[in-house]
């Protein structure tokens, strides 16, 4: 036990003193703080010197006899021309910014052609809205009340309120972009932290095996003490990293909500989210650390071990490929399967929490299956560790690996 503790302390202290680990730990809070500060500075500069809207004149040629008197919109004035040639000449002379031609069969085809001297990727949004409203108001004509026309232009101001099924009252969390953005960012940080810690474990084992330092270590400690100390030491460093990110996330979320409430709304980092984040980090790290330890003991060098572990890395990040599907279908069968499948559970669960209420039984089943998988893989990894740790030369093929594990 004392030797395990010594290895634990050595691995923990070595990792937290690495320059890359320190930079990665503080980079996220500092980068977020800089973005918030930069955004606040930019909004202050633009807010203190408001840009005066410019008046734009748009010509029109009414081939359909559609215009009945509505010729002005906020910041836009529509000027009539009898022919396309006269409107084109006015635009070339700079008297108008652009002009439109309303086709004689507009009622049947809806064709309106816009002419401009500027090269554009697409019609600017303000010009499109101005032309659309100009045509729509004249199409409805003077017989319709202005209030009805205004409602036809903007028929629905849709507001959605989420009701808590338990109380029948509006729920505390109403969802939306602000509820999703933090879990989305955190899921990426979660997978980065898991694979940073477990990646150091794989790299360390592979290098110690390649340099024959492993033989010296195993002359003093058992393989079980060695792997236990390494897994726990590197895992503790990763847990410290996650704790720093989560604590800073609570502070940064409050700061972002105060300064960008119009865009982000109210961002909240609940205690439940923090606890689930730490729980999934611990389970995810242990799961992939066992796999990395096995891969590190099988490969004859770091490169071979990393190639072997790539399959499981791709499995872990695969929920990011289905991100849009998970957001739009959080309760779909595939989303539930990805939540329960141990290799995809950490990211999938964190993302689903951001967009919907995940049933408690699914989270409990996900954690239970992850824990059972860790126990099973730990027993398998112990056999692999004993069999391959001191085996050098060419990396064995899959069939040979299975045969040697059965004999162990």
Short mmCIF file of C-alpha atoms in Angstrom, two decimals:
data_model
loop_
_atom_site.label_atom_id
_atom_site.label_comp_id
_atom_site.label_asym_id
_atom_site.label_seq_id
_atom_site.Cartn_x
_atom_site.Cartn_y
_atom_site.Cartn_z
CA UNK A 1 0.00 0.00 0.00
CA UNK A 2 2.86 2.36 0.84
CA UNK A 3 4.45 1.68 -2.53
CA UNK A 4 1.12 2.38 -4.27
CA UNK A 5 0.89 5.67 -2.37
CA UNK A 6 4.44 6.58 -3.39
CA UNK A 7 3.63 5.94 -7.06
CA UNK A 8 0.36 7.89 -6.68
CA UNK A 9 2.20 10.94 -5.27
CA UNK A 10 4.94 10.73 -7.90
CA UNK A 11 2.52 10.57 -10.83
CA UNK A 12 0.26 13.33 -9.41
CA UNK A 13 3.13 15.73 -8.70
CA UNK A 14 4.84 15.02 -12.02
CA UNK A 15 1.69 15.68 -14.05
CA UNK A 16 0.57 18.87 -12.31
CA UNK A 17 4.07 20.31 -12.80
CA UNK A 18 4.07 19.67 -16.54
CA UNK A 19 3.96 22.89 -18.56
CA UNK A 20 1.38 21.53 -20.97
CA UNK A 21 -0.96 20.46 -18.16
CA UNK A 22 -0.70 23.86 -16.44
CA UNK A 23 -1.33 25.75 -19.68
CA UNK A 24 -4.32 23.57 -20.54
CA UNK A 25 -5.81 23.98 -17.05
CA UNK A 26 -5.64 27.77 -16.96
CA UNK A 27 -6.17 28.36 -20.70
CA UNK A 28 -9.94 27.75 -20.65
CA UNK A 29 -10.78 30.18 -17.81
CA UNK A 30 -8.38 32.83 -19.14
CA UNK A 31 -9.62 32.52 -22.72
CA UNK A 32 -13.26 32.78 -21.60
CA UNK A 33 -12.40 35.79 -19.43
CA UNK A 34 -10.64 37.50 -22.35
CA UNK A 35 -13.63 36.84 -24.65
CA UNK A 36 -16.06 38.30 -22.12
CA UNK A 37 -13.81 41.32 -21.48
CA UNK A 38 -13.23 41.85 -25.21
CA UNK A 39 -16.95 41.62 -25.94
CA UNK A 40 -17.76 44.08 -23.18
CA UNK A 41 -15.09 46.50 -24.48
CA UNK A 42 -16.39 46.18 -28.05
CA UNK A 43 -19.99 46.75 -27.02
CA UNK A 44 -18.91 49.79 -24.98
CA UNK A 45 -17.08 51.30 -27.93
CA UNK A 46 -19.91 50.73 -30.38
CA UNK A 47 -22.56 51.72 -27.85
CA UNK A 48 -20.97 55.11 -27.04
CA UNK A 49 -20.94 56.17 -30.69
CA UNK A 50 -24.22 55.05 -32.30
CA UNK A 51 -24.26 54.97 -36.07
CA UNK A 52 -26.88 57.20 -37.59
CA UNK A 53 -29.08 55.28 -40.03
CA UNK A 54 -28.73 56.46 -43.61
CA UNK A 55 -31.71 57.11 -45.85
CA UNK A 56 -31.73 54.86 -48.90
CA UNK A 57 -33.76 55.53 -52.04
CA UNK A 58 -34.90 52.49 -54.03
CA UNK A 59 -36.50 52.94 -57.39
CA UNK A 60 -39.27 50.74 -58.72
CA UNK A 61 -40.97 50.04 -62.02
CA UNK A 62 -44.50 48.78 -61.41
CA UNK A 63 -45.32 46.49 -64.30
CA UNK A 64 -48.22 44.91 -62.41
CA UNK A 65 -50.00 48.10 -61.31
CA UNK A 66 -49.53 46.92 -57.77
CA UNK A 67 -48.42 50.04 -55.88
CA UNK A 68 -51.31 51.81 -54.20
CA UNK A 69 -49.55 54.41 -52.08
CA UNK A 70 -47.22 52.78 -49.55
CA UNK A 71 -43.87 54.19 -50.69
CA UNK A 72 -41.93 54.78 -47.49
CA UNK A 73 -40.40 52.42 -44.97
CA UNK A 74 -38.13 53.33 -42.04
CA UNK A 75 -34.78 54.41 -43.58
CA UNK A 76 -36.05 53.56 -47.09
CA UNK A 77 -37.89 55.66 -49.69
CA UNK A 78 -39.33 54.09 -52.82
CA UNK A 79 -39.37 56.27 -55.96
CA UNK A 80 -41.46 55.35 -59.02
CA UNK A 81 -40.05 55.23 -62.56
CA UNK A 82 -42.06 54.75 -65.71
CA UNK A 83 -39.55 52.52 -67.52
CA UNK A 84 -36.65 50.24 -66.70
CA UNK A 85 -34.35 52.45 -68.81
CA UNK A 86 -35.09 55.60 -66.80
CA UNK A 87 -34.64 53.72 -63.50
CA UNK A 88 -31.38 52.22 -64.72
CA UNK A 89 -30.07 55.65 -65.77
CA UNK A 90 -30.98 57.12 -62.35
CA UNK A 91 -29.07 54.31 -60.65
CA UNK A 92 -26.03 54.81 -62.87
CA UNK A 93 -26.12 58.56 -62.18
CA UNK A 94 -26.24 57.88 -58.43
CA UNK A 95 -29.70 59.36 -57.87
CA UNK A 96 -30.99 56.08 -56.41
CA UNK A 97 -29.14 53.20 -54.73
CA UNK A 98 -30.92 50.44 -56.66
CA UNK A 99 -34.27 49.62 -58.23
CA UNK A 100 -36.74 46.77 -58.57
CA UNK A 101 -38.97 45.66 -61.39
CA UNK A 102 -42.36 44.21 -60.47
CA UNK A 103 -43.31 41.74 -63.19
CA UNK A 104 -46.74 42.13 -64.90
CA UNK A 105 -47.61 38.58 -63.82
CA UNK A 106 -46.50 39.19 -60.23
CA UNK A 107 -49.78 37.95 -58.72
CA UNK A 108 -49.32 34.59 -60.44
CA UNK A 109 -45.51 34.25 -60.30
CA UNK A 110 -44.38 36.55 -57.45
CA UNK A 111 -41.47 37.70 -59.68
CA UNK A 112 -39.66 40.85 -58.53
CA UNK A 113 -36.23 41.55 -60.07
CA UNK A 114 -33.71 43.65 -58.15
CA UNK A 115 -31.00 45.68 -59.93
CA UNK A 116 -27.92 47.02 -58.15
CA UNK A 117 -24.40 48.21 -58.98
CA UNK A 118 -22.85 46.47 -55.95
CA UNK A 119 -21.48 42.91 -56.06
CA UNK A 120 -23.04 40.94 -53.21
CA UNK A 121 -22.93 37.41 -51.89
CA UNK A 122 -26.67 37.63 -51.24
CA UNK A 123 -29.34 40.30 -50.85
CA UNK A 124 -28.67 42.24 -47.60
CA UNK A 125 -31.25 41.47 -44.93
CA UNK A 126 -32.42 45.08 -44.48
CA UNK A 127 -32.94 45.54 -48.25
CA UNK A 128 -34.86 42.25 -48.52
CA UNK A 129 -37.11 43.18 -45.58
CA UNK A 130 -37.74 46.68 -46.97
CA UNK A 131 -38.66 45.39 -50.45
CA UNK A 132 -40.77 42.55 -49.03
CA UNK A 133 -42.73 44.90 -46.77
CA UNK A 134 -43.13 47.47 -49.56
CA UNK A 135 -44.63 44.86 -51.92
CA UNK A 136 -46.75 43.23 -49.21
CA UNK A 137 -48.30 46.51 -47.98
CA UNK A 138 -49.17 47.60 -51.52
CA UNK A 139 -50.48 44.12 -52.35
CA UNK A 140 -52.91 44.23 -49.44
CA UNK A 141 -53.95 47.71 -50.60
CA UNK A 142 -55.51 50.69 -48.85
CA UNK A 143 -58.72 48.82 -47.99
CA UNK A 144 -57.04 46.87 -45.21
CA UNK A 145 -56.49 48.57 -41.84
CA UNK A 146 -52.81 49.43 -41.14
CA UNK A 147 -52.92 47.37 -37.92
CA UNK A 148 -54.04 44.31 -39.88
CA UNK A 149 -51.25 44.86 -42.41
CA UNK A 150 -48.73 45.14 -39.58
CA UNK A 151 -50.00 41.84 -38.19
CA UNK A 152 -49.81 40.23 -41.65
CA UNK A 153 -46.16 41.33 -41.91
CA UNK A 154 -45.39 39.87 -38.46
CA UNK A 155 -48.19 37.33 -37.92
CA UNK A 156 -46.83 35.55 -34.82
CA UNK A 157 -44.70 36.55 -31.84
CA UNK A 158 -44.31 32.98 -30.60
CA UNK A 159 -43.38 32.50 -26.96
CA UNK A 160 -42.84 28.98 -25.57
CA UNK A 161 -43.17 28.22 -21.87
CA UNK A 162 -41.99 24.87 -20.49
CA UNK A 163 -44.32 23.43 -17.86
CA UNK A 164 -43.01 21.20 -15.07
CA UNK A 165 -45.15 18.02 -15.28
CA UNK A 166 -44.77 17.44 -11.54
CA UNK A 167 -46.23 20.80 -10.47
CA UNK A 168 -48.10 21.97 -13.54
CA UNK A 169 -46.32 25.34 -13.19
CA UNK A 170 -43.63 26.95 -15.38
CA UNK A 171 -40.38 25.02 -14.97
CA UNK A 172 -37.31 26.60 -13.36
CA UNK A 173 -35.25 25.98 -16.51
CA UNK A 174 -36.86 27.05 -19.77
CA UNK A 175 -34.17 25.62 -22.10
CA UNK A 176 -32.88 27.58 -25.08
CA UNK A 177 -29.43 28.53 -26.31
CA UNK A 178 -28.15 29.59 -22.89
CA UNK A 179 -28.97 26.16 -21.43
CA UNK A 180 -27.16 24.36 -24.24
CA UNK A 181 -23.96 26.32 -24.80
CA UNK A 182 -22.34 25.49 -21.45
CA UNK A 183 -22.90 21.68 -21.63
CA UNK A 184 -21.67 21.76 -25.23
CA UNK A 185 -18.41 23.46 -24.27
CA UNK A 186 -18.09 21.35 -21.14
CA UNK A 187 -18.52 18.07 -23.06
CA UNK A 188 -15.53 19.01 -25.22
CA UNK A 189 -13.48 19.95 -22.15
CA UNK A 190 -14.56 16.72 -20.46
CA UNK A 191 -13.25 14.52 -23.27
CA UNK A 192 -10.06 16.62 -23.46
CA UNK A 193 -9.43 16.14 -19.75
CA UNK A 194 -10.17 12.39 -19.84
CA UNK A 195 -7.80 11.74 -22.72
CA UNK A 196 -5.12 14.09 -21.44
CA UNK A 197 -4.87 12.15 -18.17
CA UNK A 198 -5.28 8.69 -19.68
CA UNK A 199 -3.00 9.67 -22.57
CA UNK A 200 -0.20 10.49 -20.12
CA UNK A 201 -0.74 7.03 -18.59
CA UNK A 202 -0.42 5.32 -21.98
CA UNK A 203 2.59 7.39 -22.97
CA UNK A 204 4.32 6.84 -19.63
CA UNK A 205 3.82 3.07 -19.68
CA UNK A 206 4.94 2.77 -23.29
CA UNK A 207 8.08 4.87 -22.71
CA UNK A 208 9.02 3.00 -19.51
CA UNK A 209 8.60 -0.30 -21.34
CA UNK A 210 10.57 0.92 -24.36
CA UNK A 211 13.40 2.25 -22.17
CA UNK A 212 13.46 -0.93 -20.02
CA UNK A 213 12.74 1.21 -16.92
CA UNK A 214 9.73 -1.03 -16.40
CA UNK A 215 12.01 -3.96 -15.50
CA UNK A 216 13.60 -1.88 -12.71
CA UNK A 217 10.22 -0.73 -11.42
CA UNK A 218 8.78 -4.25 -11.34
CA UNK A 219 11.79 -5.45 -9.35
CA UNK A 220 10.62 -3.17 -6.52
CA UNK A 221 6.80 -3.13 -6.82
CA UNK A 222 4.15 -5.51 -8.11
CA UNK A 223 2.38 -4.84 -11.39
CA UNK A 224 -0.88 -4.26 -9.47
CA UNK A 225 0.73 -1.63 -7.22
CA UNK A 226 2.30 0.04 -10.24
CA UNK A 227 -0.83 0.32 -12.36
CA UNK A 228 -3.03 1.27 -9.37
CA UNK A 229 -0.70 4.08 -8.32
CA UNK A 230 -0.41 5.41 -11.87
CA UNK A 231 -4.16 5.31 -12.59
CA UNK A 232 -5.12 7.00 -9.31
CA UNK A 233 -2.32 9.60 -9.44
CA UNK A 234 -3.05 10.72 -12.99
CA UNK A 235 -6.80 10.53 -12.33
CA UNK A 236 -6.45 12.81 -9.29
CA UNK A 237 -4.60 15.36 -11.43
CA UNK A 238 -7.36 15.20 -14.05
CA UNK A 239 -10.01 15.57 -11.35
CA UNK A 240 -8.20 18.67 -10.07
CA UNK A 241 -8.26 20.07 -13.61
CA UNK A 242 -11.99 19.44 -13.94
CA UNK A 243 -12.65 21.04 -10.55
CA UNK A 244 -10.78 24.19 -11.64
CA UNK A 245 -12.83 24.36 -14.85
CA UNK A 246 -16.17 23.79 -13.10
CA UNK A 247 -15.53 26.34 -10.35
CA UNK A 248 -14.36 28.93 -12.88
CA UNK A 249 -17.35 28.08 -15.11
CA UNK A 250 -19.78 29.15 -12.36
CA UNK A 251 -18.02 32.50 -12.03
CA UNK A 252 -17.69 33.01 -15.81
CA UNK A 253 -21.34 32.05 -16.43
CA UNK A 254 -22.51 34.76 -14.02
CA UNK A 255 -20.18 37.28 -15.66
CA UNK A 256 -21.36 36.37 -19.18
CA UNK A 257 -25.04 36.55 -18.16
CA UNK A 258 -24.55 40.05 -16.71
CA UNK A 259 -22.80 41.42 -19.81
CA UNK A 260 -24.50 39.52 -22.66
CA UNK A 261 -27.96 38.79 -21.35
CA UNK A 262 -29.54 39.83 -24.66
CA UNK A 263 -27.62 37.14 -26.54
CA UNK A 264 -26.99 34.41 -23.98
CA UNK A 265 -29.87 34.95 -21.60
CA UNK A 266 -29.32 33.63 -18.11
CA UNK A 267 -26.58 30.97 -17.94
CA UNK A 268 -26.68 28.89 -14.78
CA UNK A 269 -24.30 26.16 -13.63
CA UNK A 270 -26.38 24.07 -11.27
CA UNK A 271 -24.97 21.94 -8.48
CA UNK A 272 -26.48 18.88 -10.19
CA UNK A 273 -24.59 19.68 -13.36
CA UNK A 274 -21.31 20.05 -11.43
CA UNK A 275 -21.82 16.73 -9.62
CA UNK A 276 -22.77 14.89 -12.81
CA UNK A 277 -19.78 16.41 -14.60
CA UNK A 278 -17.37 15.21 -11.90
CA UNK A 279 -19.05 11.77 -11.73
CA UNK A 280 -18.78 11.25 -15.48
CA UNK A 281 -15.19 12.43 -15.45
CA UNK A 282 -14.26 9.85 -12.79
CA UNK A 283 -16.09 7.01 -14.56
CA UNK A 284 -14.89 8.07 -18.01
CA UNK A 285 -11.32 8.45 -16.86
CA UNK A 286 -11.23 5.05 -15.11
CA UNK A 287 -12.79 3.38 -18.16
CA UNK A 288 -10.33 4.80 -20.66
CA UNK A 289 -7.36 4.67 -18.26
CA UNK A 290 -7.76 0.89 -17.98
CA UNK A 291 -7.90 0.63 -21.78
CA UNK A 292 -4.88 2.92 -22.20
CA UNK A 293 -2.94 0.90 -19.61
CA UNK A 294 -3.69 -2.30 -21.52
CA UNK A 295 -2.71 -0.68 -24.83
CA UNK A 296 0.47 0.71 -23.28
CA UNK A 297 1.53 -2.74 -22.06
CA UNK A 298 0.83 -4.50 -25.38
CA UNK A 299 2.61 -2.09 -27.73
CA UNK A 300 6.38 -2.29 -28.01
CA UNK A 301 6.64 1.52 -28.17
CA UNK A 302 4.51 4.64 -27.66
CA UNK A 303 3.54 4.92 -31.34
CA UNK A 304 2.14 1.39 -31.54
CA UNK A 305 0.24 1.82 -28.27
CA UNK A 306 -1.34 5.09 -29.42
CA UNK A 307 -2.42 3.50 -32.72
CA UNK A 308 -4.13 0.70 -30.80
CA UNK A 309 -5.93 3.17 -28.51
CA UNK A 310 -7.20 5.27 -31.43
CA UNK A 311 -10.23 2.99 -31.90
CA UNK A 312 -11.48 3.73 -28.39
CA UNK A 313 -10.72 7.44 -28.76
CA UNK A 314 -12.92 7.59 -31.84
CA UNK A 315 -15.70 5.78 -29.94
CA UNK A 316 -15.51 8.34 -27.13
CA UNK A 317 -15.77 11.38 -29.42
CA UNK A 318 -18.34 9.83 -31.77
CA UNK A 319 -21.30 11.60 -30.03
CA UNK A 320 -19.87 14.90 -31.33
CA UNK A 321 -20.56 13.64 -34.86
CA UNK A 322 -24.25 13.23 -33.91
CA UNK A 323 -24.43 16.57 -32.10
CA UNK A 324 -27.20 18.02 -34.30
CA UNK A 325 -29.22 14.82 -34.01
CA UNK A 326 -28.83 14.74 -30.22
CA UNK A 327 -29.95 18.37 -29.94
CA UNK A 328 -33.02 17.90 -32.14
CA UNK A 329 -33.93 14.41 -30.83
CA UNK A 330 -32.80 14.18 -27.19
CA UNK A 331 -35.34 11.43 -26.38
CA UNK A 332 -34.83 9.34 -29.54
CA UNK A 333 -33.94 5.66 -29.10
CA UNK A 334 -30.46 6.26 -30.56
CA UNK A 335 -29.87 9.07 -28.01
CA UNK A 336 -30.83 6.70 -25.18
CA UNK A 337 -28.54 3.96 -26.55
CA UNK A 338 -25.61 6.38 -26.79
CA UNK A 339 -26.34 7.45 -23.19
CA UNK A 340 -26.25 3.90 -21.87
CA UNK A 341 -23.36 2.63 -24.03
CA UNK A 342 -20.34 3.10 -21.71
CA UNK A 343 -17.87 4.44 -24.30
CA UNK A 344 -20.21 7.21 -25.51
CA UNK A 345 -22.05 7.91 -22.25
CA UNK A 346 -19.97 10.86 -20.86
CA UNK A 347 -20.41 13.24 -23.81
CA UNK A 348 -23.92 12.12 -24.77
CA UNK A 349 -25.30 12.56 -21.26
CA UNK A 350 -23.74 15.99 -20.74
CA UNK A 351 -25.09 17.23 -24.10
CA UNK A 352 -28.60 15.84 -23.47
CA UNK A 353 -28.73 17.48 -20.04
CA UNK A 354 -28.27 20.82 -21.79
CA UNK A 355 -31.29 20.46 -24.10
CA UNK A 356 -33.76 18.26 -22.21
CA UNK A 357 -34.59 16.55 -18.94
CA UNK A 358 -32.84 13.18 -19.00
CA UNK A 359 -34.79 10.55 -17.02
CA UNK A 360 -33.05 9.57 -13.79
CA UNK A 361 -33.19 5.85 -14.65
CA UNK A 362 -31.16 6.47 -17.82
CA UNK A 363 -28.43 8.31 -15.91
CA UNK A 364 -28.41 5.61 -13.20
CA UNK A 365 -28.28 2.81 -15.81
CA UNK A 366 -25.51 4.64 -17.67
CA UNK A 367 -23.36 4.97 -14.54
CA UNK A 368 -24.04 1.39 -13.41
CA UNK A 369 -23.06 -0.06 -16.82
CA UNK A 370 -19.94 2.12 -16.92
CA UNK A 371 -18.94 0.90 -13.44
CA UNK A 372 -19.56 -2.75 -14.41
CA UNK A 373 -17.55 -2.27 -17.61
CA UNK A 374 -14.66 -0.79 -15.62
CA UNK A 375 -14.62 -3.80 -13.28
CA UNK A 376 -14.69 -6.24 -16.21
CA UNK A 377 -12.01 -4.39 -18.16
CA UNK A 378 -9.87 -4.14 -15.00
CA UNK A 379 -9.82 -7.93 -14.66
CA UNK A 380 -8.97 -8.27 -18.37
CA UNK A 381 -6.32 -5.54 -18.15
CA UNK A 382 -4.66 -7.32 -15.21
CA UNK A 383 -4.14 -10.40 -17.40
CA UNK A 384 -2.87 -8.26 -20.27
CA UNK A 385 -0.57 -6.38 -17.92
CA UNK A 386 0.98 -9.57 -16.53
CA UNK A 387 1.33 -11.13 -19.99
CA UNK A 388 2.63 -8.30 -22.15
CA UNK A 389 4.34 -5.82 -19.84
CA UNK A 390 7.76 -7.43 -20.15
CA UNK A 391 7.26 -8.72 -23.69
CA UNK A 392 9.46 -6.93 -26.23
CA UNK A 393 9.92 -7.03 -29.98
CA UNK A 394 7.23 -6.94 -32.64
CA UNK A 395 3.72 -6.13 -31.44
CA UNK A 396 1.59 -9.31 -31.37
CA UNK A 397 -1.36 -9.66 -33.72
CA UNK A 398 -4.95 -9.77 -32.50
CA UNK A 399 -5.22 -13.56 -32.67
CA UNK A 400 -2.02 -13.98 -30.69
CA UNK A 401 -3.20 -11.44 -28.10
CA UNK A 402 -6.45 -13.38 -27.58
CA UNK A 403 -4.60 -16.70 -27.31
CA UNK A 404 -2.09 -15.39 -24.76
CA UNK A 405 -4.85 -13.78 -22.67
CA UNK A 406 -6.74 -17.10 -22.54
CA UNK A 407 -3.60 -18.85 -21.37
CA UNK A 408 -2.89 -16.21 -18.69
#
